[in-house]
Amino acid sequence: MNSTRKNIFFLYCMLFTLTNVQSQNKKIDSLKNELQNHKKQDTVRVNLLNDLAYLYYKKDLDKTIAYIEESETIAEAIGFKKGAARGIYVRGVAEMSQPNYNQAIKHFNEALLLYEKIDFKIGVSECYAKTGLAYYYKSDYNNSVEYYKNSIRISEKIEDTKNTAISLKYIGHSYIDQGDYEKATLYYNRALALNLKHNYELEVSNCFNNIGNIYMEQANYPLALEYYNKSFEVSEKIKDIVGISNVLNNIGIIYHYQGNYPLALEYYQKALSINEEFGNTSKMSTLLMNIGAIYSELQNYDKAIVFYERSLKIAIKYDNKKGIATITSNLGIIYKEKKKYLKAIDLLKNALKVSKEINFRMQIALCLNNTGDVYLLLDKNSEALKYFVKAKKICLEVDNQRGLCNSYLGIATVYLNQKQYKKALINALKSKELSNKLGLIDYQMDVYELLSKIYESTDKYKKAFINHQQFKILNDSLFNKKNIEKVTQIEYEYKYKQKLDSASIRELKLTKTVKATSQNLEKSQRNLLLGVILFLITTLILAAIIFYLK
């Protein structure tokens, strides 16, 4: 987008956001008026209560629960099973937003049984889909895929193409999180074909965005950007502010991965501005965390902490436990880099505790690995080993290959420190295989250095030398990359400072001009006032003379 188009677009975003919020509030007010006027305890009132409960679940959970409780009481009294099932379903949606996934699954299954009894297939399909989503958030991808497939089976029977496409999309999400990009692409393309055929533009935009995510994970950034731009065009066309914000964030992530931090910051800030106007606080928290991550990579840890703490404050306010766990873990990693190891362990253990409460297994593994890393730095090998082994177990269960690479590396390092060279070599080679497969330069560098030490300790000097050479090559490459990134950042900050200085000079000139204009205006007004007074005095004198002569 050119700069003029961007400026017009972002102005439009702000106006649309206000309109969207007003529209939702009008809908709530309209339903509340209907409810106020409809006192009869019947199916109509149950449906009104359920609709209000659903609209309120993101705004005011207490009101959602109050509406559901009244709805359930009436539905039970009049034997309205469909209304009762809907109320339980909405309760599940509310629990999932907390996030209390196990409780949400329980409610969705209760609603599912009721819908099956009355053979309401749309409800059955929705319950399967939402249960699949809850399992997806729990990182239980096998169950997630299974429930979504059940939802598709029902949706296809009743020709509900929209729900079928959404379910296909989430199956794709499950595969992408497991690192199976081939299957993810297959399901995303199936969803895209359906959405294009039936002109579901919102979902078309989502599919483009999701396919872009796959290419981003595979480090195919040109293709990722191509799909993100397609998503942006559709989102702009249908005025989907949330979709636009997501695309801007994802483009920011690409530039982040490429080490182009100025552009990454620019896109994150634009997405943040939209979400601030839209009031999408959960996304604001994510974007603040992303900005914090950039400053962390630039080793500007104090600035990173400022952004992480702003992000954490929002997550705590809205009791977003997934966000709390992630941000607290990131803060722990920063304090590890600052060599404040006890503070780091404290934060990582807090993040681990929250992650366990919501069964956030990907984050549990990350916290365990990072805690193991800190204990290694403290020369507490036995403690470190416990954490790495636990992390490895979870990584194998959820197929988190990056995390597994970290676990094997940590275990190998512990065994090297304990002079158990055979065990150290086995785990180091596993880490090497994974890091090479995934192209993780940081881990590749660390594992080559570790292998060099293992071979040297076992008198295999030629292998030690070869691995040390590989370590040096990667280290130099990474060092040069980081230097380029730092220079880019310094240039950006210099240019930004120049812009600020230029803006300050313009502001100073403008202030002087305004001041001079004000002074000239005051002088003109003063002269005019004196002129009027002189004119009046002259008129009075002349009038007096004329009167006297007469």
Coordinates of C-alpha atoms in Angstrom, one line a residue:
M1 CA 0.0 0.0 0.0
N2 CA 1.3 3.5 -0.7
S3 CA 1.4 6.0 2.2
T4 CA -1.6 8.0 1.2
R5 CA -3.8 4.9 0.9
K6 CA -2.5 3.7 4.3
N7 CA -3.4 7.0 6.0
I8 CA -6.9 7.0 4.4
F9 CA -7.3 3.4 5.3
F10 CA -6.3 3.8 9.0
L11 CA -8.7 6.8 9.3
Y12 CA -11.4 4.6 7.9
C13 CA -10.5 1.9 10.4
M14 CA -11.1 4.2 13.3
L15 CA -14.5 5.3 11.9
F16 CA -15.5 1.8 11.2
T17 CA -14.5 0.6 14.7
L18 CA -16.7 3.2 16.3
T19 CA -19.6 2.2 14.0
N20 CA -19.1 -1.5 14.7
V21 CA -19.1 -1.0 18.5
Q22 CA -22.2 1.3 18.2
S23 CA -23.9 -1.4 16.1
Q24 CA -23.2 -4.1 18.7
N25 CA -24.4 -1.9 21.5
K26 CA -27.6 -1.1 19.5
K27 CA -28.2 -4.8 19.1
I28 CA -27.8 -5.4 22.8
D29 CA -30.1 -2.5 23.6
S30 CA -32.7 -3.8 21.2
L31 CA -32.7 -7.3 22.7
K32 CA -32.9 -5.8 26.2
N33 CA -35.9 -3.8 25.2
E34 CA -37.5 -6.9 23.7
L35 CA -36.8 -8.8 26.9
Q36 CA -38.2 -6.0 29.1
N37 CA -41.4 -6.0 27.0
H38 CA -41.7 -9.8 26.8
K39 CA -42.5 -10.9 30.4
K40 CA -44.1 -14.3 29.4
Q41 CA -42.0 -17.3 30.5
D42 CA -41.9 -19.0 27.1
T43 CA -39.5 -20.1 24.3
V44 CA -39.3 -16.5 23.0
R45 CA -37.9 -15.2 26.4
V46 CA -35.5 -18.2 26.6
N47 CA -34.1 -17.3 23.1
L48 CA -33.8 -13.7 24.0
L49 CA -31.9 -14.5 27.2
N50 CA -29.5 -16.9 25.3
D51 CA -28.8 -14.3 22.6
L52 CA -28.0 -11.6 25.2
A53 CA -25.8 -14.1 27.1
Y54 CA -23.8 -14.8 23.9
L55 CA -23.4 -11.1 23.1
Y56 CA -22.2 -10.3 26.7
Y57 CA -19.6 -13.2 27.1
K58 CA -16.7 -11.0 26.0
K59 CA -18.0 -7.8 27.7
D60 CA -19.4 -8.9 31.1
L61 CA -19.2 -12.6 32.2
D62 CA -21.4 -12.0 35.2
K63 CA -24.2 -10.8 33.0
T64 CA -23.7 -13.8 30.7
I65 CA -24.0 -16.2 33.6
A66 CA -27.1 -14.3 35.0
Y67 CA -28.9 -14.5 31.6
I68 CA -28.0 -18.2 31.2
E69 CA -29.3 -19.1 34.6
E70 CA -32.6 -17.5 34.0
S71 CA -32.8 -19.1 30.5
E72 CA -32.0 -22.6 32.0
T73 CA -34.7 -22.2 34.7
I74 CA -37.4 -21.3 32.2
A75 CA -36.3 -23.9 29.6
E76 CA -36.5 -26.6 32.2
A77 CA -39.9 -25.5 33.5
I78 CA -41.5 -25.5 30.0
G79 CA -39.5 -28.5 28.6
F80 CA -37.8 -26.4 25.9
K81 CA -34.8 -28.7 25.2
K82 CA -33.4 -26.8 22.3
G83 CA -33.3 -23.6 24.4
A84 CA -31.7 -25.4 27.3
A85 CA -29.1 -26.9 25.0
R86 CA -28.3 -23.4 23.6
G87 CA -27.9 -22.0 27.1
I88 CA -25.5 -24.8 28.0
Y89 CA -23.6 -24.2 24.8
V90 CA -23.2 -20.5 25.5
R91 CA -22.0 -21.4 29.0
G92 CA -19.3 -23.5 27.4
V93 CA -18.3 -20.6 25.1
A94 CA -18.0 -18.3 28.2
E95 CA -15.9 -20.9 30.0
M96 CA -13.6 -21.3 27.0
S97 CA -13.0 -17.5 26.9
Q98 CA -11.6 -17.6 30.5
P99 CA -10.0 -20.1 29.5
N100 CA -11.4 -23.1 31.4
Y101 CA -11.2 -25.6 28.6
N102 CA -12.1 -28.8 30.6
Q103 CA -15.2 -27.1 31.9
A104 CA -16.1 -25.8 28.4
I105 CA -15.7 -29.3 27.0
K106 CA -18.1 -30.6 29.7
H107 CA -20.7 -28.1 28.8
F108 CA -20.4 -28.7 25.0
N109 CA -20.8 -32.4 25.5
E110 CA -23.9 -31.8 27.7
A111 CA -25.4 -29.5 25.0
L112 CA -24.5 -32.1 22.3
L113 CA -26.5 -34.9 24.1
L114 CA -29.5 -32.6 24.3
Y115 CA -29.3 -31.6 20.6
E116 CA -28.9 -35.3 19.6
K117 CA -32.1 -36.2 21.6
I118 CA -34.1 -33.7 19.6
D119 CA -32.1 -34.5 16.4
F120 CA -31.1 -30.8 15.9
K121 CA -28.2 -31.4 13.6
I122 CA -27.0 -27.8 13.3
G123 CA -26.6 -27.7 17.1
V124 CA -24.8 -31.1 17.1
S125 CA -22.4 -29.9 14.5
E126 CA -21.7 -26.6 16.4
C127 CA -21.0 -28.6 19.6
Y128 CA -18.6 -30.9 17.9
A129 CA -16.8 -27.9 16.3
K130 CA -16.5 -26.0 19.6
T131 CA -15.3 -29.1 21.5
G132 CA -12.7 -29.4 18.8
L133 CA -11.7 -25.8 19.3
A134 CA -11.3 -26.3 23.1
Y135 CA -9.1 -29.4 22.5
Y136 CA -7.1 -27.3 20.0
Y137 CA -6.5 -24.6 22.7
K138 CA -5.4 -27.4 25.0
S139 CA -2.8 -28.5 22.4
D140 CA -4.6 -31.9 22.3
Y141 CA -4.5 -32.0 18.5
N142 CA -5.6 -35.6 18.0
N143 CA -8.9 -35.0 19.8
S144 CA -9.3 -31.6 18.2
V145 CA -9.0 -33.2 14.7
E146 CA -11.4 -36.0 15.7
Y147 CA -14.2 -33.6 16.9
Y148 CA -13.8 -31.4 13.9
K149 CA -14.1 -34.4 11.5
N150 CA -17.4 -35.3 13.3
S151 CA -18.6 -31.7 12.9
I152 CA -17.7 -31.9 9.1
R153 CA -19.6 -35.2 8.8
I154 CA -22.8 -33.7 10.2
S155 CA -22.3 -30.4 8.3
E156 CA -22.0 -32.1 5.0
K157 CA -25.2 -34.1 5.6
I158 CA -27.2 -30.9 6.1
E159 CA -25.2 -29.0 3.4
D160 CA -23.9 -26.5 5.9
T161 CA -20.9 -25.5 3.8
K162 CA -19.9 -22.6 6.0
N163 CA -19.4 -24.7 9.1
T164 CA -17.7 -27.4 7.0
A165 CA -15.2 -24.8 5.8
I166 CA -14.5 -23.5 9.3
S167 CA -13.9 -27.0 10.6
L168 CA -11.5 -27.8 7.7
K169 CA -9.6 -24.6 8.6
Y170 CA -9.2 -25.7 12.3
I171 CA -8.0 -29.1 11.3
G172 CA -5.4 -27.3 9.3
H173 CA -4.5 -25.3 12.4
S174 CA -4.0 -28.5 14.4
Y175 CA -1.6 -29.9 11.7
I176 CA 0.3 -26.7 11.4
D177 CA 0.9 -26.6 15.2
Q178 CA 2.2 -30.2 14.9
G179 CA 4.6 -29.1 12.2
D180 CA 2.8 -31.2 9.5
Y181 CA 2.6 -28.5 6.9
E182 CA 1.7 -30.8 4.1
K183 CA -1.6 -31.9 5.8
A184 CA -2.2 -28.4 7.0
T185 CA -2.0 -27.1 3.4
L186 CA -4.3 -29.8 2.2
Y187 CA -7.0 -28.9 4.6
Y188 CA -6.6 -25.1 4.2
N189 CA -6.9 -25.5 0.4
R190 CA -10.1 -27.6 0.8
A191 CA -11.5 -24.9 3.0
L192 CA -10.4 -22.2 0.5
A193 CA -12.1 -24.0 -2.4
L194 CA -15.4 -24.2 -0.5
N195 CA -15.3 -20.6 0.6
L196 CA -14.5 -19.3 -2.9
K197 CA -17.3 -21.4 -4.4
H198 CA -19.9 -20.0 -2.0
N199 CA -18.3 -16.5 -1.8
Y200 CA -17.7 -16.6 1.9
E201 CA -15.3 -13.6 1.7
L202 CA -14.5 -13.4 5.4
E203 CA -13.4 -17.1 5.4
V204 CA -11.6 -16.7 2.1
S205 CA -9.5 -13.9 3.8
N206 CA -8.9 -16.3 6.8
C207 CA -7.8 -19.1 4.4
F208 CA -5.3 -16.8 2.6
N209 CA -3.9 -15.7 6.0
N210 CA -3.6 -19.3 7.2
I211 CA -1.8 -20.5 4.0
G212 CA 0.5 -17.5 4.5
N213 CA 1.2 -18.8 8.0
I214 CA 2.3 -22.1 6.6
Y215 CA 4.8 -20.5 4.2
M216 CA 6.0 -18.3 7.1
E217 CA 6.7 -21.3 9.2
Q218 CA 8.6 -22.9 6.3
A219 CA 10.6 -19.6 6.0
N220 CA 9.2 -19.1 2.5
Y221 CA 8.7 -15.4 3.1
P222 CA 8.0 -14.2 -0.4
L223 CA 5.1 -16.6 -0.8
A224 CA 3.9 -15.9 2.7
L225 CA 3.7 -12.2 1.9
E226 CA 1.9 -12.9 -1.3
Y227 CA -0.9 -14.7 0.6
Y228 CA -1.0 -12.1 3.3
N229 CA -1.5 -9.4 0.7
K230 CA -4.4 -11.5 -0.8
S231 CA -5.9 -11.7 2.7
F232 CA -5.4 -8.0 3.2
E233 CA -7.2 -7.1 -0.1
V234 CA -10.2 -9.3 0.8
S235 CA -10.3 -8.0 4.4
E236 CA -10.1 -4.4 3.2
K237 CA -12.9 -5.0 0.7
I238 CA -15.3 -6.4 3.3
K239 CA -14.1 -4.0 6.0
D240 CA -12.9 -6.8 8.3
I241 CA -10.9 -4.8 10.8
V242 CA -9.9 -7.9 12.8
G243 CA -8.6 -9.6 9.7
I244 CA -6.6 -6.6 8.7
S245 CA -5.1 -6.3 12.1
N246 CA -4.1 -10.0 12.0
V247 CA -2.4 -9.6 8.6
L248 CA -0.5 -6.6 9.7
N249 CA 0.7 -8.5 12.7
N250 CA 1.8 -11.5 10.6
I251 CA 3.7 -9.3 8.1
G252 CA 5.4 -7.8 11.2
I253 CA 6.3 -11.3 12.3
I254 CA 7.9 -12.0 8.9
Y255 CA 10.1 -8.9 9.1
H256 CA 10.8 -9.8 12.7
Y257 CA 12.1 -13.2 11.6
Q258 CA 14.2 -11.6 8.9
G259 CA 15.8 -9.3 11.4
N260 CA 14.2 -6.2 9.8
Y261 CA 13.2 -4.8 13.1
P262 CA 12.3 -1.3 12.0
L263 CA 9.7 -2.6 9.5
A264 CA 8.5 -5.2 12.0
L265 CA 7.9 -2.5 14.6
E266 CA 6.1 -0.3 12.0
Y267 CA 3.6 -3.1 11.3
Y268 CA 3.2 -4.1 14.9
Q269 CA 2.5 -0.5 15.8
K270 CA -0.1 -0.1 13.0
A271 CA -1.9 -3.3 14.1
L272 CA -1.7 -2.1 17.7
S273 CA -3.3 1.3 16.8
I274 CA -6.2 -0.5 15.1
N275 CA -6.7 -2.8 18.1
E276 CA -6.6 0.2 20.5
E277 CA -9.3 1.9 18.5
F278 CA -11.3 -1.4 18.2
G279 CA -10.8 -2.2 21.9
N280 CA -9.5 -5.7 21.1
T281 CA -7.4 -5.9 24.3
S282 CA -6.3 -9.5 23.9
K283 CA -4.7 -8.7 20.5
M284 CA -3.2 -5.5 22.1
S285 CA -1.6 -7.7 24.7
T286 CA -0.1 -10.0 21.9
L287 CA 1.2 -7.0 19.9
L288 CA 2.9 -5.4 23.0
M289 CA 4.5 -8.8 23.7
N290 CA 5.7 -9.0 20.0
I291 CA 7.2 -5.5 20.3
G292 CA 8.9 -6.6 23.6
A293 CA 10.3 -9.6 21.8
I294 CA 12.0 -7.3 19.2
Y295 CA 13.7 -5.3 21.9
S296 CA 14.7 -8.5 23.7
E297 CA 16.4 -9.8 20.5
L298 CA 18.2 -6.4 20.2
Q299 CA 19.4 -7.0 23.8
N300 CA 17.6 -3.9 24.9
Y301 CA 16.2 -5.8 27.9
D302 CA 15.0 -2.9 29.9
K303 CA 12.8 -1.7 27.1
A304 CA 11.6 -5.2 26.4
I305 CA 10.6 -5.5 30.1
V306 CA 8.5 -2.3 29.8
F307 CA 6.5 -3.7 26.8
Y308 CA 6.2 -7.2 28.4
E309 CA 4.9 -5.7 31.6
R310 CA 2.3 -3.6 29.7
S311 CA 1.2 -6.7 27.9
L312 CA 1.1 -8.7 31.2
K313 CA -1.0 -6.0 32.8
I314 CA -3.7 -6.4 30.2
A315 CA -3.6 -10.2 30.4
I316 CA -4.0 -10.1 34.2
K317 CA -6.9 -7.5 33.9
Y318 CA -8.9 -9.8 31.6
D319 CA -7.7 -13.0 33.4
N320 CA -6.1 -14.3 30.1
K321 CA -4.2 -17.2 31.7
K322 CA -2.7 -18.3 28.4
G323 CA -1.3 -14.8 27.9
I324 CA -0.2 -14.5 31.5
A325 CA 1.8 -17.8 31.2
T326 CA 3.4 -16.8 27.9
I327 CA 4.4 -13.3 29.0
T328 CA 5.7 -14.4 32.4
S329 CA 7.8 -17.0 30.7
N330 CA 9.2 -14.4 28.3
L331 CA 10.1 -12.2 31.3
G332 CA 11.9 -15.1 32.9
I333 CA 14.0 -15.6 29.7
I334 CA 14.9 -11.9 29.8
Y335 CA 16.1 -12.1 33.4
K336 CA 18.1 -15.2 32.5
E337 CA 19.8 -13.1 29.8
K338 CA 20.4 -10.4 32.4
K339 CA 22.1 -13.0 34.6
K340 CA 19.5 -12.5 37.3
Y341 CA 19.0 -16.3 37.6
L342 CA 16.9 -16.5 40.8
K343 CA 14.5 -13.9 39.5
A344 CA 14.3 -15.9 36.2
I345 CA 13.6 -19.2 38.0
D346 CA 10.9 -17.5 40.1
L347 CA 9.1 -16.1 37.0
L348 CA 9.5 -19.4 35.0
K349 CA 8.0 -21.4 37.9
N350 CA 5.1 -18.9 38.1
A351 CA 4.5 -19.3 34.3
L352 CA 4.7 -23.1 34.7
K353 CA 2.1 -23.0 37.5
V354 CA -0.4 -21.0 35.3
S355 CA 0.3 -23.2 32.3
K356 CA -0.4 -26.3 34.3
E357 CA -3.7 -24.8 35.6
I358 CA -5.0 -24.5 32.0
N359 CA -3.1 -27.6 30.6
F360 CA -1.2 -25.3 28.2
R361 CA 1.2 -28.1 27.2
M362 CA 3.3 -26.3 24.6
Q363 CA 4.0 -23.5 27.2
I364 CA 4.6 -26.1 30.0
A365 CA 7.4 -27.7 27.9
L366 CA 8.9 -24.2 27.1
C367 CA 8.9 -23.3 30.8
L368 CA 10.5 -26.6 31.8
N369 CA 13.2 -26.3 29.1
N370 CA 14.0 -22.7 30.1
T371 CA 14.1 -23.5 33.8
G372 CA 16.5 -26.4 33.0
D373 CA 18.7 -23.9 31.1
V374 CA 18.9 -21.6 34.1
Y375 CA 19.8 -24.5 36.4
L376 CA 22.6 -25.4 34.0
L377 CA 23.9 -21.8 34.3
L378 CA 23.9 -22.2 38.1
D379 CA 25.8 -25.5 37.8
K380 CA 22.9 -27.5 39.3
N381 CA 23.1 -30.4 36.8
S382 CA 20.7 -32.8 38.7
E383 CA 18.0 -30.2 38.9
A384 CA 18.5 -29.2 35.3
L385 CA 18.2 -32.8 34.1
K386 CA 14.8 -33.3 35.9
Y387 CA 13.4 -30.3 34.0
F388 CA 14.8 -31.3 30.6
V389 CA 13.5 -34.9 30.9
K390 CA 10.0 -33.6 31.9
A391 CA 10.1 -31.2 28.9
K392 CA 11.2 -33.9 26.5
K393 CA 8.2 -36.1 27.5
I394 CA 5.7 -33.4 26.8
C395 CA 7.4 -32.3 23.6
L396 CA 7.2 -35.9 22.3
E397 CA 3.5 -36.1 23.3
V398 CA 2.5 -32.8 21.5
D399 CA 5.1 -33.3 18.7
N400 CA 6.9 -30.0 19.5
Q401 CA 10.1 -30.6 17.6
R402 CA 11.7 -27.2 18.4
G403 CA 11.1 -27.8 22.1
L404 CA 12.4 -31.4 21.7
C405 CA 15.6 -30.0 20.1
N406 CA 16.1 -27.8 23.2
S407 CA 15.5 -30.8 25.6
Y408 CA 17.9 -33.1 23.9
L409 CA 20.6 -30.3 23.9
G410 CA 20.0 -29.7 27.6
I411 CA 20.2 -33.4 28.5
A412 CA 23.4 -33.8 26.5
T413 CA 24.9 -30.8 28.2
V414 CA 24.1 -32.3 31.7
Y415 CA 25.6 -35.6 30.8
L416 CA 28.7 -33.9 29.4
N417 CA 29.1 -32.1 32.7
Q418 CA 28.7 -35.4 34.6
K419 CA 31.3 -37.0 32.3
Q420 CA 28.7 -39.5 30.9
Y421 CA 30.0 -39.1 27.4
K422 CA 28.1 -41.9 25.7
K423 CA 24.7 -40.6 26.9
A424 CA 25.8 -37.0 26.1
L425 CA 26.7 -38.0 22.5
I426 CA 23.4 -39.9 21.9
N427 CA 21.3 -36.8 23.0
A428 CA 23.5 -34.3 21.2
L429 CA 23.2 -36.2 17.9
K430 CA 19.4 -36.3 18.3
S431 CA 19.4 -32.5 18.8
K432 CA 21.7 -32.1 15.8
E433 CA 19.3 -34.1 13.6
L434 CA 16.3 -32.0 14.6
S435 CA 18.1 -28.6 14.4
N436 CA 19.4 -29.4 10.9
K437 CA 16.0 -30.6 9.8
L438 CA 14.2 -27.5 11.1
G439 CA 17.1 -25.1 10.1
L440 CA 17.4 -23.7 13.7
I441 CA 20.8 -21.9 13.5
D442 CA 21.0 -21.1 17.2
Y443 CA 20.6 -24.7 18.2
Q444 CA 22.8 -25.9 15.3
M445 CA 25.6 -23.7 16.6
D446 CA 25.2 -24.8 20.2
V447 CA 25.1 -28.5 19.3
Y448 CA 28.2 -28.3 17.1
E449 CA 30.0 -26.6 20.0
L450 CA 28.8 -29.3 22.4
L451 CA 29.8 -32.2 20.0
S452 CA 33.2 -30.6 19.7
K453 CA 33.6 -30.8 23.5
I454 CA 32.2 -34.4 23.7
Y455 CA 34.6 -35.6 21.0
E456 CA 37.5 -33.8 22.6
S457 CA 36.7 -35.4 26.0
T458 CA 36.7 -38.8 24.3
D459 CA 40.1 -38.2 22.5
K460 CA 38.4 -38.0 19.0
Y461 CA 40.3 -34.9 18.1
K462 CA 39.6 -34.9 14.3
K463 CA 35.8 -35.0 14.9
A464 CA 36.2 -32.4 17.6
F465 CA 38.0 -30.1 15.2
I466 CA 35.4 -30.6 12.4
N467 CA 32.5 -29.8 14.7
H468 CA 34.4 -26.8 16.1
Q469 CA 34.9 -25.5 12.6
Q470 CA 31.2 -25.9 11.9
F471 CA 30.5 -24.0 15.2
K472 CA 32.8 -21.2 14.1
I473 CA 31.2 -20.9 10.7
L474 CA 27.7 -20.7 12.2
N475 CA 28.9 -18.4 15.0
D476 CA 30.4 -16.0 12.4
S477 CA 27.3 -16.1 10.3
L478 CA 25.1 -15.4 13.3
F479 CA 27.4 -12.7 14.5
N480 CA 27.3 -10.9 11.1
K481 CA 23.6 -11.2 11.0
K482 CA 23.2 -9.7 14.4
N483 CA 25.6 -6.9 13.5
I484 CA 23.6 -6.1 10.4
E485 CA 20.4 -6.1 12.4
K486 CA 21.9 -3.7 15.0
V487 CA 23.2 -1.4 12.3
T488 CA 19.7 -1.5 10.6
Q489 CA 18.2 -0.6 14.0
I490 CA 20.7 2.2 14.6
E491 CA 20.0 3.6 11.1
Y492 CA 16.3 3.4 11.8
E493 CA 16.6 5.2 15.1
Y494 CA 18.8 7.8 13.5
K495 CA 16.3 8.4 10.7
Y496 CA 13.5 8.4 13.2
K497 CA 15.4 11.0 15.4
Q498 CA 16.0 13.1 12.3
K499 CA 12.3 13.0 11.5
L500 CA 11.5 14.0 15.1
D501 CA 14.1 16.8 15.0
S502 CA 12.7 18.0 11.7
A503 CA 9.2 17.9 13.1
S504 CA 10.4 19.8 16.2
I505 CA 11.9 22.5 13.9
R506 CA 8.7 22.7 11.9
E507 CA 6.7 22.9 15.1
L508 CA 9.0 25.7 16.4
K509 CA 8.6 27.7 13.2
L510 CA 4.9 27.1 13.3
T511 CA 4.8 28.3 16.9
K512 CA 6.7 31.5 16.0
T513 CA 4.4 32.1 13.1
V514 CA 1.3 31.6 15.2
K515 CA 2.7 33.8 17.9
A516 CA 3.6 36.6 15.3
T517 CA 0.2 36.3 13.7
S518 CA -1.5 36.5 17.2
Q519 CA 0.6 39.6 18.0
N520 CA -0.3 41.2 14.6
L521 CA -3.9 40.4 15.2
E522 CA -3.9 41.9 18.7
K523 CA -2.2 45.0 17.3
S524 CA -4.8 45.3 14.5
Q525 CA -7.6 44.8 17.0
R526 CA -6.1 47.5 19.3
N527 CA -5.7 49.9 16.4
L528 CA -9.3 49.2 15.3
L529 CA -10.6 49.8 18.8
L530 CA -8.7 53.2 19.0
G531 CA -10.0 54.2 15.6
V532 CA -13.6 53.4 16.7
I533 CA -13.1 55.4 20.0
L534 CA -11.6 58.4 18.1
F535 CA -14.4 58.3 15.6
L536 CA -17.0 58.3 18.4
I537 CA -15.3 61.1 20.2
T538 CA -15.0 63.2 17.0
T539 CA -18.7 62.5 16.2
L540 CA -19.7 63.7 19.7
I541 CA -17.6 66.9 19.5
L542 CA -19.1 67.7 16.1
A543 CA -22.6 67.0 17.4
A544 CA -22.0 69.3 20.4
I545 CA -20.7 72.1 18.1
I546 CA -23.7 71.8 15.8
F547 CA -26.0 71.8 18.8
Y548 CA -24.3 74.9 20.3
L549 CA -24.4 76.9 16.9
K550 CA -28.2 76.1 16.6

